Coordinates of C-alpha atoms and ligand atoms in Angstrom, one line a residue:
Chain A
M1 CA 9.4 12.0 -41.7
T2 CA 7.5 9.3 -40.1
A3 CA 8.8 6.7 -42.2
A4 CA 12.4 7.9 -41.7
L5 CA 11.9 7.9 -38.0
S6 CA 10.4 4.6 -37.9
R7 CA 13.2 3.1 -39.9
T8 CA 15.7 4.8 -37.5
A9 CA 13.8 3.4 -34.6
R10 CA 13.9 -0.1 -36.0
H11 CA 17.6 0.1 -36.6
L12 CA 18.4 1.3 -33.2
I13 CA 15.9 -1.2 -31.5
S14 CA 17.7 -4.1 -33.2
I15 CA 21.2 -3.3 -31.5
P16 CA 20.5 -4.4 -28.0
V17 CA 18.5 -7.4 -29.3
V18 CA 21.5 -8.5 -31.4
S19 CA 23.9 -7.9 -28.5
V20 CA 22.0 -9.9 -25.9
M21 CA 21.6 -12.8 -28.3
L22 CA 25.5 -12.8 -28.9
I23 CA 26.4 -12.7 -25.3
G24 CA 23.9 -15.2 -24.0
S25 CA 20.9 -15.9 -22.1
A26 CA 22.4 -15.2 -18.7
L27 CA 22.3 -11.6 -19.4
A28 CA 19.2 -9.4 -18.5
A29 CA 16.4 -9.3 -20.9
T30 CA 16.4 -6.5 -23.3
P31 CA 14.2 -3.7 -21.9
A32 CA 11.0 -3.5 -23.7
P33 CA 10.0 -0.4 -25.6
A34 CA 7.0 1.8 -24.2
G35 CA 3.8 0.0 -24.2
A36 CA 5.1 -3.5 -25.2
T37 CA 4.7 -5.2 -21.9
S38 CA 1.0 -4.4 -21.6
C39 CA 0.2 -6.5 -24.7
S40 CA 0.8 -9.8 -22.9
G41 CA -2.2 -9.2 -20.8
C42 CA -4.2 -10.5 -23.7
H43 CA -1.7 -12.0 -26.0
P44 CA -0.3 -15.4 -25.0
P45 CA 3.3 -16.3 -24.9
N46 CA 2.7 -19.7 -26.7
A47 CA 0.1 -21.9 -28.2
R48 CA -0.6 -23.7 -24.9
V49 CA -2.7 -20.9 -23.5
G50 CA -6.3 -21.4 -24.5
T51 CA -7.4 -18.2 -26.2
P52 CA -8.6 -17.0 -29.6
V53 CA -6.1 -14.0 -29.3
P54 CA -3.0 -14.5 -31.6
Q55 CA 0.6 -14.8 -30.3
L56 CA 2.9 -11.9 -30.7
V57 CA 6.1 -13.5 -29.5
G58 CA 8.1 -14.6 -32.5
Q59 CA 5.8 -13.1 -35.3
P60 CA 7.5 -11.4 -38.1
A61 CA 7.7 -7.5 -37.1
S62 CA 6.2 -6.7 -40.6
Q63 CA 3.1 -8.7 -39.8
I64 CA 2.5 -7.0 -36.4
V65 CA 3.0 -3.5 -38.0
A66 CA 0.7 -4.3 -41.0
A67 CA -2.1 -5.5 -38.6
M68 CA -1.7 -2.4 -36.3
T69 CA -1.7 -0.1 -39.3
A70 CA -4.9 -1.6 -40.7
F71 CA -6.6 -1.6 -37.3
R72 CA -5.6 2.0 -36.8
A73 CA -7.1 2.8 -40.3
G74 CA -10.2 0.9 -39.7
A75 CA -9.4 -1.3 -42.6
R76 CA -9.4 -4.6 -40.6
P77 CA -12.4 -5.9 -38.7
A78 CA -11.8 -5.5 -35.0
T79 CA -13.5 -5.6 -31.6
V80 CA -10.9 -3.8 -29.4
M81 CA -7.7 -3.6 -31.4
D82 CA -9.0 -0.6 -33.4
R83 CA -9.3 1.3 -30.2
I84 CA -5.9 0.2 -28.9
A85 CA -4.0 0.7 -32.2
K86 CA -5.0 4.4 -32.3
G87 CA -3.0 5.0 -29.1
F88 CA 0.4 4.0 -30.8
S89 CA 2.3 6.0 -33.3
E90 CA 4.0 4.2 -36.3
A91 CA 7.3 4.4 -34.6
E92 CA 6.1 3.1 -31.3
T93 CA 4.4 0.2 -33.1
Q94 CA 7.6 -0.7 -35.0
A95 CA 9.6 -0.7 -31.9
I96 CA 7.0 -3.1 -30.1
A97 CA 6.8 -5.2 -33.2
D98 CA 10.6 -5.6 -33.5
W99 CA 10.8 -6.4 -29.7
Y100 CA 8.2 -9.1 -30.1
A101 CA 9.6 -10.5 -33.2
A102 CA 12.9 -11.0 -31.4
Q103 CA 11.4 -13.1 -28.6
K104 CA 11.3 -16.9 -28.9
Chain B
M1 CA 2.3 16.6 -28.7
R2 CA 3.0 13.3 -27.1
R3 CA 4.1 11.8 -30.3
T4 CA 7.2 13.9 -30.6
V5 CA 8.2 13.5 -27.0
S6 CA 7.8 9.7 -27.1
R7 CA 9.5 9.1 -30.2
R8 CA 12.6 10.9 -28.9
T9 CA 12.3 8.9 -25.6
I10 CA 12.1 5.6 -27.7
L11 CA 15.3 6.5 -29.5
K12 CA 17.0 7.6 -26.4
T13 CA 15.9 4.5 -24.4
A14 CA 17.1 2.3 -27.3
L15 CA 20.5 3.8 -27.2
T16 CA 21.0 4.0 -23.4
A17 CA 19.5 0.5 -22.9
G18 CA 21.8 -0.8 -25.7
A19 CA 24.9 0.6 -24.1
A20 CA 23.8 -0.2 -20.6
S21 CA 23.2 -3.9 -21.3
L22 CA 26.7 -4.2 -22.4
A23 CA 28.6 -1.9 -20.3
M24 CA 26.7 -1.7 -16.9
R25 CA 24.5 -4.6 -16.3
A26 CA 26.9 -7.4 -17.1
P27 CA 29.5 -6.8 -14.6
A28 CA 26.9 -6.1 -11.9
I29 CA 25.3 -9.5 -12.6
S30 CA 28.5 -11.4 -12.7
Q31 CA 29.2 -10.0 -9.2
G32 CA 25.7 -11.1 -8.0
A33 CA 25.2 -7.5 -6.7
G34 CA 21.5 -7.2 -8.1
G35 CA 19.7 -5.6 -5.2
R36 CA 16.9 -6.6 -2.9
V37 CA 13.3 -6.0 -3.8
V38 CA 10.4 -6.8 -1.5
V39 CA 6.9 -7.0 -2.9
V40 CA 3.9 -7.1 -0.5
G41 CA 0.8 -8.7 -2.0
G42 CA 0.7 -11.5 -4.3
G43 CA -2.4 -10.5 -6.6
F44 CA -2.5 -9.3 -10.1
G45 CA -0.1 -6.3 -9.3
G46 CA 2.3 -7.9 -6.8
A47 CA 2.8 -11.4 -8.3
S48 CA 3.2 -9.9 -11.8
C49 CA 5.7 -7.4 -10.5
A50 CA 7.8 -10.1 -8.7
R51 CA 7.9 -12.3 -11.8
A52 CA 8.9 -9.3 -14.0
L53 CA 11.6 -8.2 -11.7
K54 CA 13.2 -11.8 -11.7
Q55 CA 12.9 -12.1 -15.5
A56 CA 14.3 -8.6 -16.3
N57 CA 17.2 -9.2 -13.9
P58 CA 17.9 -12.7 -12.4
A59 CA 20.6 -11.3 -10.2
L60 CA 18.1 -9.5 -8.2
S61 CA 16.9 -10.9 -4.8
V62 CA 13.1 -10.8 -5.0
T63 CA 10.8 -11.7 -2.1
L64 CA 7.0 -11.8 -2.4
V65 CA 5.1 -11.4 0.8
E66 CA 1.4 -12.8 0.7
A67 CA -1.0 -13.4 3.6
E68 CA -2.9 -16.3 1.9
S69 CA -1.5 -19.5 0.4
T70 CA -4.4 -19.5 -2.3
Y71 CA -5.2 -16.5 -4.4
T72 CA -8.9 -16.2 -5.3
A73 CA -9.2 -13.9 -8.5
C74 CA -12.1 -11.4 -8.7
P75 CA -12.5 -11.3 -12.7
F76 CA -15.1 -13.7 -13.6
S77 CA -16.2 -14.1 -9.9
N78 CA -19.6 -12.5 -10.9
A79 CA -20.0 -15.8 -13.0
V80 CA -19.4 -17.8 -9.8
V81 CA -22.1 -15.6 -8.0
S82 CA -24.7 -16.5 -10.7
G83 CA -23.8 -20.3 -10.7
L84 CA -22.0 -20.3 -14.1
R85 CA -18.6 -21.1 -12.8
N86 CA -16.9 -22.9 -10.1
L87 CA -14.8 -20.9 -7.5
R88 CA -12.0 -23.4 -8.1
A89 CA -11.6 -21.9 -11.6
Q90 CA -10.7 -18.6 -9.8
Q91 CA -7.9 -20.0 -7.5
F92 CA -4.3 -20.1 -7.9
D93 CA -1.4 -20.8 -5.8
Y94 CA 2.3 -19.6 -5.8
S95 CA 4.2 -22.8 -6.6
A96 CA 5.2 -21.6 -10.2
V97 CA 6.0 -18.0 -9.1
Q98 CA 8.5 -19.7 -6.4
A99 CA 9.9 -22.1 -8.9
G100 CA 10.8 -19.0 -11.2
G101 CA 13.3 -17.9 -8.6
V102 CA 11.0 -15.6 -6.6
S103 CA 11.2 -16.2 -2.9
V104 CA 7.5 -16.4 -1.6
V105 CA 6.8 -15.8 2.0
M106 CA 3.3 -16.8 3.4
S107 CA 2.8 -14.1 6.0
A108 CA 1.1 -10.7 6.5
A109 CA 3.4 -7.6 6.2
T110 CA 2.5 -5.8 9.6
A111 CA 5.0 -2.8 9.6
V112 CA 7.3 -0.9 7.5
D113 CA 10.4 1.0 8.6
A114 CA 10.8 3.4 5.6
S115 CA 14.0 5.1 6.9
G116 CA 15.8 1.8 7.8
K117 CA 14.3 0.2 4.6
S118 CA 12.8 -3.0 6.1
V119 CA 9.4 -4.8 6.3
A120 CA 8.2 -6.6 9.5
L121 CA 6.1 -9.7 9.0
A122 CA 3.4 -11.3 11.4
N123 CA 5.7 -14.4 11.3
G124 CA 8.4 -12.3 13.1
A125 CA 10.7 -12.1 10.2
R126 CA 12.2 -8.7 9.0
L127 CA 13.0 -8.3 5.4
P128 CA 15.4 -5.5 4.3
Y129 CA 15.0 -3.9 1.0
D130 CA 16.5 -1.6 -1.5
R131 CA 13.1 -1.1 -3.1
L132 CA 9.8 -1.9 -1.7
V133 CA 6.6 -2.6 -3.9
L134 CA 3.1 -2.5 -2.3
S135 CA 0.2 -4.0 -4.1
P136 CA -2.1 -4.7 -1.3
G137 CA -5.4 -4.3 -3.1
I138 CA -8.2 -2.8 -1.3
D139 CA -9.9 -2.7 2.1
M140 CA -13.5 -2.0 2.7
R141 CA -14.4 1.3 4.4
W142 CA -16.6 -0.2 7.1
D143 CA -17.4 3.3 8.6
S144 CA -18.8 4.6 5.2
L145 CA -22.2 3.7 5.9
Q146 CA -24.3 4.1 9.3
G147 CA -25.0 0.7 10.8
Y148 CA -22.3 -1.0 8.5
S149 CA -19.5 -3.3 9.9
E150 CA -17.5 -6.3 9.0
A151 CA -20.1 -8.4 10.8
V152 CA -22.8 -7.1 8.5
A153 CA -20.9 -8.4 5.5
D154 CA -21.7 -11.9 6.8
I155 CA -25.4 -11.0 6.3
M156 CA -25.2 -8.6 3.5
P157 CA -22.3 -9.8 1.5
H158 CA -20.0 -7.4 -0.5
A159 CA -18.3 -10.2 -2.5
W160 CA -15.8 -7.6 -3.7
K161 CA -13.0 -9.8 -2.4
A162 CA -13.5 -13.2 -4.0
G163 CA -13.7 -16.3 -1.9
P164 CA -16.1 -17.1 0.9
Q165 CA -17.9 -13.8 0.3
T166 CA -18.6 -14.8 -3.3
M167 CA -20.0 -18.2 -2.3
L168 CA -22.1 -16.5 0.4
L169 CA -23.8 -14.3 -2.1
R170 CA -24.4 -17.2 -4.4
R171 CA -26.0 -19.4 -1.7
Q172 CA -28.3 -16.6 -0.9
L173 CA -29.4 -16.1 -4.3
E174 CA -30.0 -19.9 -4.7
A175 CA -32.1 -19.9 -1.4
M176 CA -34.1 -16.9 -2.4
P177 CA -37.7 -17.6 -3.4
D178 CA -39.0 -16.6 -6.8
G179 CA -40.3 -13.1 -6.8
G180 CA -37.6 -11.9 -4.4
L181 CA -36.0 -8.5 -4.8
V182 CA -32.1 -8.4 -5.0
L183 CA -30.6 -5.1 -3.9
I184 CA -27.2 -3.9 -5.0
S185 CA -25.6 -0.9 -3.4
A186 CA -22.8 0.5 -5.6
P187 CA -20.4 3.1 -4.4
A188 CA -19.2 6.4 -5.6
N189 CA -15.9 6.5 -7.7
P190 CA -13.1 5.6 -7.4
F191 CA -13.5 1.9 -6.4
R192 CA -12.3 -1.5 -7.6
C193 CA -13.6 -2.5 -11.0
P194 CA -15.9 0.5 -12.1
P195 CA -18.1 -1.8 -14.4
G196 CA -18.1 -4.6 -11.9
P197 CA -21.5 -3.9 -10.1
Y198 CA -23.3 -3.7 -13.5
E199 CA -21.8 -6.9 -14.7
R200 CA -23.0 -8.5 -11.5
A201 CA -26.4 -7.2 -12.0
S202 CA -26.4 -8.6 -15.4
L203 CA -25.2 -12.1 -14.6
I204 CA -27.6 -12.3 -11.6
A205 CA -30.4 -11.3 -14.0
Y206 CA -29.3 -14.2 -16.2
Y207 CA -29.6 -16.6 -13.3
L208 CA -33.0 -15.3 -12.3
K209 CA -34.4 -15.2 -15.8
S210 CA -34.2 -19.0 -16.1
N211 CA -34.6 -19.9 -12.4
K212 CA -36.7 -17.2 -10.6
P213 CA -38.3 -15.3 -13.4
N214 CA -40.6 -13.2 -11.3
S215 CA -37.6 -11.6 -9.3
K216 CA -36.3 -8.2 -9.8
I217 CA -32.8 -6.4 -9.2
L218 CA -32.6 -2.8 -7.8
I219 CA -29.3 -1.0 -8.0
L220 CA -28.9 1.9 -5.6
D221 CA -26.1 3.9 -6.7
G222 CA -23.8 6.7 -5.1
K223 CA -23.1 8.2 -8.6
D224 CA -24.9 9.6 -11.6
N225 CA -23.3 7.5 -14.3
F226 CA -21.2 4.5 -14.7
S227 CA -18.8 2.6 -16.9
K228 CA -20.1 1.3 -20.2
Q229 CA -23.4 2.6 -19.1
S230 CA -25.2 2.8 -22.6
L231 CA -24.0 -0.5 -23.5
F232 CA -25.3 -2.1 -20.3
E233 CA -28.6 -0.2 -20.4
A234 CA -29.1 -1.6 -24.0
A235 CA -28.1 -5.1 -23.2
W236 CA -30.5 -5.1 -20.2
K237 CA -33.4 -3.9 -22.4
E238 CA -32.5 -6.6 -24.9
L239 CA -31.8 -9.5 -22.6
Y240 CA -33.6 -8.9 -19.3
P241 CA -36.4 -6.6 -20.0
G242 CA -38.0 -5.1 -16.8
M243 CA -35.6 -7.0 -14.6
I244 CA -33.1 -4.4 -13.6
E245 CA -33.8 -1.0 -12.3
W246 CA -30.9 1.6 -11.6
V247 CA -31.5 4.3 -9.2
P248 CA -28.9 7.0 -9.7
L249 CA -27.6 9.5 -7.0
S250 CA -29.7 12.3 -8.3
K251 CA -32.7 10.2 -7.9
G252 CA -31.9 9.3 -4.4
G253 CA -29.7 6.2 -5.0
K254 CA -27.1 6.9 -2.3
V255 CA -27.5 4.5 0.5
T256 CA -26.7 6.2 3.8
A257 CA -27.6 3.8 6.4
I258 CA -28.5 0.2 7.1
D259 CA -31.0 -1.4 9.4
T260 CA -29.6 -4.9 9.8
S261 CA -32.4 -6.1 11.9
S262 CA -34.9 -5.7 9.1
Q263 CA -32.4 -6.2 6.3
T264 CA -33.2 -2.6 4.9
L265 CA -31.1 -0.1 3.1
I266 CA -31.9 3.5 3.8
T267 CA -31.4 6.2 1.4
D268 CA -32.5 10.0 1.9
F269 CA -35.8 9.4 0.1
A270 CA -36.7 5.8 0.8
R271 CA -36.2 2.4 2.6
H272 CA -35.6 -0.7 0.5
K273 CA -36.0 -4.1 1.9
G274 CA -34.4 -6.9 -0.2
A275 CA -34.6 -10.8 -0.1
V276 CA -30.8 -10.7 -0.8
T277 CA -28.8 -7.6 -0.2
N278 CA -25.3 -7.0 -1.8
I279 CA -23.6 -3.9 -0.3
I280 CA -20.6 -2.9 -2.2
P281 CA -19.2 -0.4 0.2
A282 CA -16.7 2.5 -0.5
Q283 CA -13.1 1.4 -0.4
K284 CA -9.5 2.5 0.1
A285 CA -5.9 1.1 -0.3
G286 CA -5.2 -2.1 1.6
R287 CA -4.2 -1.2 5.2
I288 CA -0.5 -1.8 4.8
A289 CA -0.3 1.4 2.5
D290 CA -1.6 3.7 5.5
I291 CA 0.9 1.9 7.9
A292 CA 3.7 2.5 5.4
G293 CA 2.7 6.2 5.0
V294 CA 2.1 6.1 1.4
G295 CA -1.7 6.7 1.6
D296 CA -3.0 10.3 1.4
R297 CA -6.3 11.7 2.8
T298 CA -8.3 10.1 0.0
G299 CA -7.3 6.6 1.3
W300 CA -5.4 5.9 -1.9
C301 CA -1.7 6.4 -2.8
P302 CA -0.3 9.1 -5.0
I303 CA 2.5 7.9 -7.3
D304 CA 5.0 8.9 -9.9
P305 CA 3.4 7.9 -13.3
V306 CA 6.9 6.7 -14.7
T307 CA 8.2 4.7 -11.8
F308 CA 5.2 4.1 -9.6
E309 CA 7.2 5.3 -6.7
S310 CA 5.3 6.8 -3.9
K311 CA 5.1 10.7 -3.9
L312 CA 5.1 10.5 -0.1
V313 CA 7.8 8.0 0.7
P314 CA 10.9 7.3 -1.3
N315 CA 11.9 3.8 -2.3
I316 CA 8.3 2.6 -2.0
H317 CA 6.4 1.8 -5.0
V318 CA 2.6 1.4 -5.1
I319 CA 0.8 -0.4 -7.9
G320 CA -2.8 -1.8 -8.6
D321 CA -5.9 -0.9 -6.9
A322 CA -4.1 0.9 -4.1
S323 CA -2.5 3.5 -6.3
I324 CA -3.8 6.8 -7.7
A325 CA -3.2 6.0 -11.4
G326 CA -4.9 8.9 -12.8
A327 CA -7.2 7.9 -15.7
M328 CA -6.4 4.1 -15.3
P329 CA -9.2 2.2 -13.8
K330 CA -8.7 -0.1 -10.9
S331 CA -8.6 -3.4 -12.7
A332 CA -6.6 -6.6 -12.9
F333 CA -5.5 -5.6 -16.4
S334 CA -4.2 -2.3 -15.2
A335 CA -2.5 -3.8 -12.1
N336 CA -0.7 -6.2 -14.4
A337 CA 0.4 -3.7 -16.8
Q338 CA 1.5 -1.4 -14.0
A339 CA 3.5 -4.0 -12.3
K340 CA 5.6 -4.6 -15.5
V341 CA 6.4 -0.9 -15.9
C342 CA 7.2 -0.6 -12.2
A343 CA 9.5 -3.6 -12.5
A344 CA 11.3 -2.1 -15.3
A345 CA 11.7 1.1 -13.6
I346 CA 13.2 -0.7 -10.5
V347 CA 15.6 -2.5 -12.5
A348 CA 16.7 0.8 -14.2
L349 CA 17.0 2.6 -10.9
L350 CA 18.9 -0.1 -9.3
A351 CA 21.3 0.0 -12.2
G352 CA 21.7 3.7 -11.9
E353 CA 19.8 4.3 -15.0
K354 CA 17.0 6.8 -15.8
P355 CA 13.6 4.9 -16.3
A356 CA 12.1 5.4 -19.7
A357 CA 8.6 7.0 -20.0
P358 CA 6.1 4.2 -20.3
L359 CA 2.9 3.7 -22.3
L360 CA 0.2 1.2 -20.6
I361 CA -2.8 -0.3 -21.8
N362 CA -6.0 -1.4 -20.0
T363 CA -8.7 -3.4 -21.5
C364 CA -11.7 -4.7 -19.3
Y365 CA -14.4 -7.0 -20.5
S366 CA -17.8 -7.5 -18.8
M367 CA -20.0 -10.2 -19.2
V368 CA -23.6 -9.4 -19.7
A369 CA -24.5 -13.1 -20.5
P370 CA -22.4 -16.1 -21.1
D371 CA -22.1 -15.5 -24.8
Y372 CA -22.4 -11.8 -24.5
A373 CA -19.6 -9.3 -23.5
I374 CA -18.7 -5.6 -23.7
S375 CA -15.3 -4.0 -23.3
V376 CA -13.6 -0.7 -22.5
A377 CA -10.1 0.0 -23.5
G378 CA -7.5 2.8 -23.0
V379 CA -4.0 3.7 -23.8
Y380 CA -2.2 5.8 -21.0
Q381 CA 0.9 8.0 -20.7
P382 CA 2.3 10.1 -17.9
A383 CA 1.5 13.8 -18.2
N384 CA 1.7 16.3 -15.5
G385 CA 2.6 13.8 -12.8
L386 CA -0.3 11.7 -13.7
L387 CA -1.3 8.9 -15.9
T388 CA -3.7 10.4 -18.6
E389 CA -5.6 8.7 -21.3
F390 CA -4.4 9.2 -24.8
R391 CA -7.1 10.9 -26.6
G392 CA -8.3 9.4 -29.9
S393 CA -7.8 6.0 -28.6
G394 CA -9.7 3.8 -26.4
G395 CA -13.4 3.8 -25.6
V396 CA -16.0 1.2 -25.4
S397 CA -17.4 -1.5 -27.7
R398 CA -19.6 -0.4 -30.6
A399 CA -23.1 0.4 -29.8
N400 CA -25.6 -1.6 -31.9
A401 CA -23.0 -4.2 -32.9
P402 CA -24.5 -7.6 -34.0
R403 CA -24.7 -10.3 -31.4
S404 CA -21.8 -12.2 -33.2
E405 CA -19.5 -9.3 -32.2
R406 CA -20.7 -9.6 -28.5
S407 CA -20.1 -13.3 -28.5
L408 CA -16.8 -12.9 -29.9
E409 CA -15.9 -10.4 -27.2
A410 CA -17.2 -13.0 -24.8
A411 CA -14.7 -15.7 -26.3
Y412 CA -11.9 -12.8 -25.8
A413 CA -12.8 -12.1 -22.3
E414 CA -12.4 -15.9 -21.4
G415 CA -9.1 -16.0 -23.3
W416 CA -8.0 -12.8 -21.5
F417 CA -8.5 -14.5 -18.1
R418 CA -6.7 -17.6 -19.1
T419 CA -3.8 -15.6 -20.7
I420 CA -3.4 -13.2 -17.7
T421 CA -3.6 -15.6 -15.0
N422 CA -1.1 -17.7 -16.7
E423 CA 1.3 -14.8 -16.9
V424 CA 0.6 -14.2 -13.3
F425 CA 0.5 -17.6 -11.7
G426 CA 1.1 -20.2 -14.4
S427 CA 4.2 -22.3 -15.2
Ligands
LIG1 C1 -16.5 -8.7 -9.0 C2 -15.2 -8.2 -9.6 C3 -15.1 -8.4 -11.0 C4 -13.9 -7.8 -11.5 N1 -13.6 -8.2 -12.8 C5 -12.5 -7.7 -13.4 C6 -12.3 -7.9 -14.8 O1 -13.1 -8.6 -15.6 N2 -11.2 -7.5 -15.4 C7 -10.2 -6.6 -14.6 O2 -9.3 -6.3 -15.2 N3 -10.4 -6.6 -13.3 C8 -11.5 -7.0 -12.8 N4 -11.6 -6.9 -11.2 C9 -10.7 -6.0 -10.5 C10 -9.4 -6.7 -10.0 O3 -9.8 -7.9 -9.3 C11 -8.5 -5.9 -9.2 O4 -8.4 -4.7 -9.9 C12 -7.2 -6.4 -9.1 O5 -7.3 -7.7 -8.2 C13 -6.2 -5.5 -8.5 O6 -5.0 -6.2 -8.2 P1 -4.1 -5.8 -7.0 O7 -2.7 -6.5 -6.9 O8 -4.2 -4.3 -6.7 O9 -4.9 -6.3 -5.6 P2 -5.4 -8.0 -5.4 O10 -5.5 -8.7 -6.6 O11 -6.5 -7.7 -4.4 O12 -4.2 -8.4 -4.6 C14 -3.7 -7.9 -3.2 C15 -3.1 -9.2 -2.5 O13 -2.4 -8.6 -1.4 C16 -2.5 -9.4 -0.2 N5 -2.1 -8.5 0.8 C17 -2.9 -7.4 1.2 N6 -2.3 -6.8 2.3 C18 -1.3 -7.7 2.7 C19 -0.3 -7.6 3.7 N7 -0.3 -6.7 4.7 N8 0.7 -8.6 3.6 C20 0.6 -9.6 2.7 N9 -0.3 -9.7 1.8 C21 -1.2 -8.7 1.7 C22 -3.9 -9.9 -0.4 O14 -4.2 -11.2 0.4 C23 -4.1 -10.2 -1.8 O15 -3.8 -11.5 -2.3 C24 -12.9 -7.4 -10.7 C25 -13.1 -7.0 -9.3 C26 -14.4 -7.6 -8.7 C27 -14.6 -7.4 -7.3

């Protein structure tokens, strides 16, 4: 059930991303899925910002999803991400990961 | 419960957004008819919102109205108070915001005509809007304590808006002889930065420990518990034993009056005379909120949790400290997260679309010492007209964690400040 939903979400989310890329950068940015825009409070847009927090922009979606899954399960050492990951379902996480993976 | 709803929302959002970006937005943009948004207040909320609006839809005309040419950030200003940091490190200008296509007007907003949809500025200009965003931060309630006034803050600083007040408190601490008593009066909830007074006490203790080791800090509190309390208390015991005493409301902590001539704080039970006195008074939304009619009897602004539109006046959105954001604390992180959700909602509303239900995060770090930080985090969703915390997530740093974890959090805290100020003000 969960897996099916997240696959559907991934498929649907990829539609607007592709459309925007085809049409060009003059078009408005793809609306972010729920929760996505909060992340950039801590996660930097590029390597020029001096922070030990990893960049999400341009990361493979599978890597973001795997990290969040491990944080949620307590399987990856964390200071704050374990607490935050528990607030997002698998489908929500997948949508956010796809959105960040599509940014450059 | 939420999960079913939000999954459905995401799918619907993806579908409508995909269709909309092709069918509806493109023609509107090519005609240059994006709409006019005015944002009042260029702090963590307002500057973030103005930038996010312009990024989401470059065809929008976005004007940011800010009274001061230099913004002085409060987060990490407690490190300035205790001599660990330069005030310059807190200061930002609006050149990069302007360069990104936001029109920045340096003037105070003085009046709002909600039916005619325009804002009047101190410089005489009148700005028409389709949507207005207010992020004015806080004003002090000068009338909340007998004997208190704006003039008293020149003697007993609040340092709850960063800038000259921050430096005044720092100089007073530097001038204080060893053995002096530092008084901190903390307000009842809600107020800007709930863990802030206790972070301040911690960093002042850090300064005193190495410079004036016979001095003490007394916190007089208008409430019976505070943010990250057990973590702060454990850290105080470990790092500053015997230096910080906290008096809760139920033990007579509430300051009710001030005797300025003798520098004395008066509670129902006692009089306390400090060598340095930091009064953090009760607060309310910045004055323009009242002028615009979006503040209620509490002094704060009720909003719709999906769009941040005022529940009292249509087409005016309120974000940041001024808003009643339910369970979200009044923090720079919250203001920035709300700003981006509000911007997306405004872009959708102006395009005739239905804004999607958001999720928001808050993460607030408190420094207890330069290499020792603790945090609180939460994930929030709209429910019953408010932003509520999603249970099962969030919470504070682990109790009894090793020092290496506290020092990692300190590094993340500094990284957070650089990242968020880069997003709000950077190029
Ligand atoms: C000591 C201290 C430590 C803190 N530490 C943290 C922390 O570690 N992490 C965290 O997340 N938060 C922290 N905060 C809280 C944070 O500073 C606030 O929550 C945040 O600034 C709120 O943003 P805002 O946009 O609502 O208001 P502000 O940032 O105050 O911005 C309001 C802006 O509006 C302008 N303005 C007001 N009225 C008008 C008008 N009529 N016309 C034009 N301009 C106007 C003001 O000049 C100001 O620039 C701390 C606060 C304090 C006091």
